[in-house]
Amino acid sequence: MSEFDDSKRVALERQGWHCLRCGTNIHDPSRWPGRSGHHRQLRRAADPDVRHSPANIVELCGSGTTGCHGWVHQHVAEAERLGLIVPFGADPRDVPVFDWEGRWMRLNMDGTATRLTGLEIARLDIDGRRNDRY
């Protein structure tokens, strides 16, 4: 198995077999809209030490053009505000992500996730990274 495959498996376990964005149960890979591993920071832009790591990989329903995975690639600005896209020059380990249950989390290299504190979330508001709907 490749590092990317290992990280996708870890992401599925970390997310409880749900799409990180919408919460759809993606345990059954044959179920539409399916699932796919998403690099929060583009493979070509990411540091090789983080590129295929669990800190950079989330599982989303759909493919790169369908479901939530397609939505991320079609709505780059909002996806970046939610941490689903990490801009060039940023470190995915430092960019929190917003999940379907309304939690801001930092994804760790070991495959775990750490919830942000209230103070950290308030700082996101100041930085304009938090979506006002949440």
Coordinates of C-alpha atoms in Angstrom, one line a residue:
M1 CA 0.0 0.0 0.0
S2 CA 1.2 3.5 -0.8
E3 CA 1.5 6.4 1.7
F4 CA -1.5 8.0 0.1
D5 CA -3.6 4.8 0.4
D6 CA -2.6 4.5 4.1
S7 CA -3.5 8.2 4.7
K8 CA -6.9 7.7 3.0
R9 CA -7.6 4.8 5.3
V10 CA -6.5 6.8 8.4
A11 CA -8.7 9.7 7.3
L12 CA -11.7 7.4 6.9
E13 CA -11.2 6.1 10.4
R14 CA -10.6 9.6 11.8
Q15 CA -13.8 10.8 10.2
G16 CA -15.8 7.8 11.3
W17 CA -16.4 6.8 7.7
H18 CA -18.2 10.1 6.9
C19 CA -17.6 12.7 4.2
L20 CA -15.7 15.5 6.1
R21 CA -17.8 18.2 4.4
C22 CA -21.4 16.9 4.4
G23 CA -21.3 13.9 6.8
T24 CA -22.6 11.3 4.3
N25 CA -21.7 7.8 5.5
I26 CA -19.1 6.7 3.0
H27 CA -18.4 3.3 4.5
D28 CA -19.7 1.4 1.5
P29 CA -17.3 2.3 -1.4
S30 CA -19.9 1.0 -4.0
R31 CA -22.5 3.5 -2.8
W32 CA -23.1 6.6 -4.9
P33 CA -21.6 9.2 -4.8
G34 CA -18.7 7.1 -3.7
R35 CA -15.6 8.6 -2.0
S36 CA -12.2 9.8 -2.7
G37 CA -9.1 11.1 -1.0
H38 CA -8.6 14.8 -1.3
H39 CA -5.2 16.6 -0.9
R40 CA -6.0 19.8 1.0
Q41 CA -2.8 21.2 -0.5
L42 CA -2.1 20.3 -4.1
R43 CA 0.3 17.5 -4.4
R44 CA 2.7 19.5 -6.5
A45 CA 2.6 22.4 -4.0
A46 CA 3.0 20.4 -0.8
D47 CA 6.2 19.7 1.1
P48 CA 7.1 16.1 0.3
D49 CA 7.1 15.4 4.1
V50 CA 3.4 16.4 4.3
R51 CA 2.1 15.7 0.8
H52 CA 0.5 12.4 1.3
S53 CA 0.2 12.5 5.1
P54 CA -2.9 12.3 7.2
A55 CA -2.5 16.1 8.0
N56 CA -3.1 16.8 4.3
I57 CA -5.6 14.1 3.3
V58 CA -9.3 14.1 4.0
E59 CA -12.0 11.8 2.6
L60 CA -14.9 13.4 0.7
C61 CA -17.9 11.9 -1.1
G62 CA -17.8 12.0 -4.9
S63 CA -14.8 12.4 -7.1
G64 CA -12.7 15.4 -8.1
T65 CA -15.7 16.5 -10.2
T66 CA -18.7 15.2 -8.3
G67 CA -20.1 15.3 -4.8
C68 CA -18.3 17.3 -2.1
H69 CA -14.9 16.6 -3.7
G70 CA -16.2 18.3 -6.9
W71 CA -17.7 21.1 -4.8
V72 CA -14.3 21.8 -3.2
H73 CA -12.7 22.2 -6.6
Q74 CA -15.5 24.4 -7.9
H75 CA -15.7 26.7 -4.8
V76 CA -12.1 27.3 -4.0
A77 CA -12.5 30.5 -1.9
E78 CA -15.1 29.0 0.4
A79 CA -13.2 25.7 0.5
E80 CA -10.1 27.6 1.6
R81 CA -12.1 29.4 4.3
L82 CA -13.2 26.0 5.6
G83 CA -9.6 24.5 5.5
L84 CA -10.5 22.1 2.7
I85 CA -8.0 23.8 0.5
V86 CA -4.6 24.9 1.9
P87 CA -3.0 27.7 -0.1
F88 CA 0.5 27.5 -1.5
G89 CA 3.1 28.4 1.1
A90 CA 1.0 27.4 4.1
D91 CA 1.6 24.2 6.1
P92 CA -1.4 21.8 6.2
R93 CA -0.4 21.0 9.8
D94 CA -1.2 24.6 10.8
V95 CA -4.4 25.1 8.8
P96 CA -7.5 23.9 10.6
V97 CA -10.4 22.3 8.8
F98 CA -14.2 22.6 9.5
D99 CA -16.1 19.4 9.6
W100 CA -19.8 18.4 9.0
E101 CA -20.5 18.5 12.7
G102 CA -19.5 22.1 13.1
R103 CA -16.1 21.4 14.6
W104 CA -12.8 23.2 13.8
M105 CA -9.9 20.7 13.9
R106 CA -6.2 20.6 13.3
L107 CA -5.3 17.4 11.5
N108 CA -2.2 15.8 12.9
M109 CA 0.6 13.7 11.2
D110 CA -0.3 10.7 13.3
G111 CA -3.8 10.6 11.9
T112 CA -5.6 12.1 14.8
A113 CA -7.4 15.4 14.9
T114 CA -7.2 18.1 17.7
R115 CA -10.3 20.3 18.2
L116 CA -9.5 24.0 18.3
T117 CA -10.2 25.9 21.5
G118 CA -12.7 28.8 21.7
L119 CA -9.8 31.2 21.7
E120 CA -8.3 29.6 18.5
I121 CA -11.7 29.8 16.8
A122 CA -12.0 33.5 17.8
R123 CA -8.6 34.1 16.2
L124 CA -9.9 32.4 13.0
D125 CA -12.8 35.0 13.0
I126 CA -10.3 37.8 13.2
D127 CA -8.2 36.3 10.4
G128 CA -11.4 36.0 8.3
R129 CA -11.0 32.3 7.9
R130 CA -14.1 31.2 9.6
N131 CA -17.3 31.0 7.6
D132 CA -19.9 33.4 9.1
R133 CA -22.7 30.8 8.7
Y134 CA -21.2 28.7 11.5

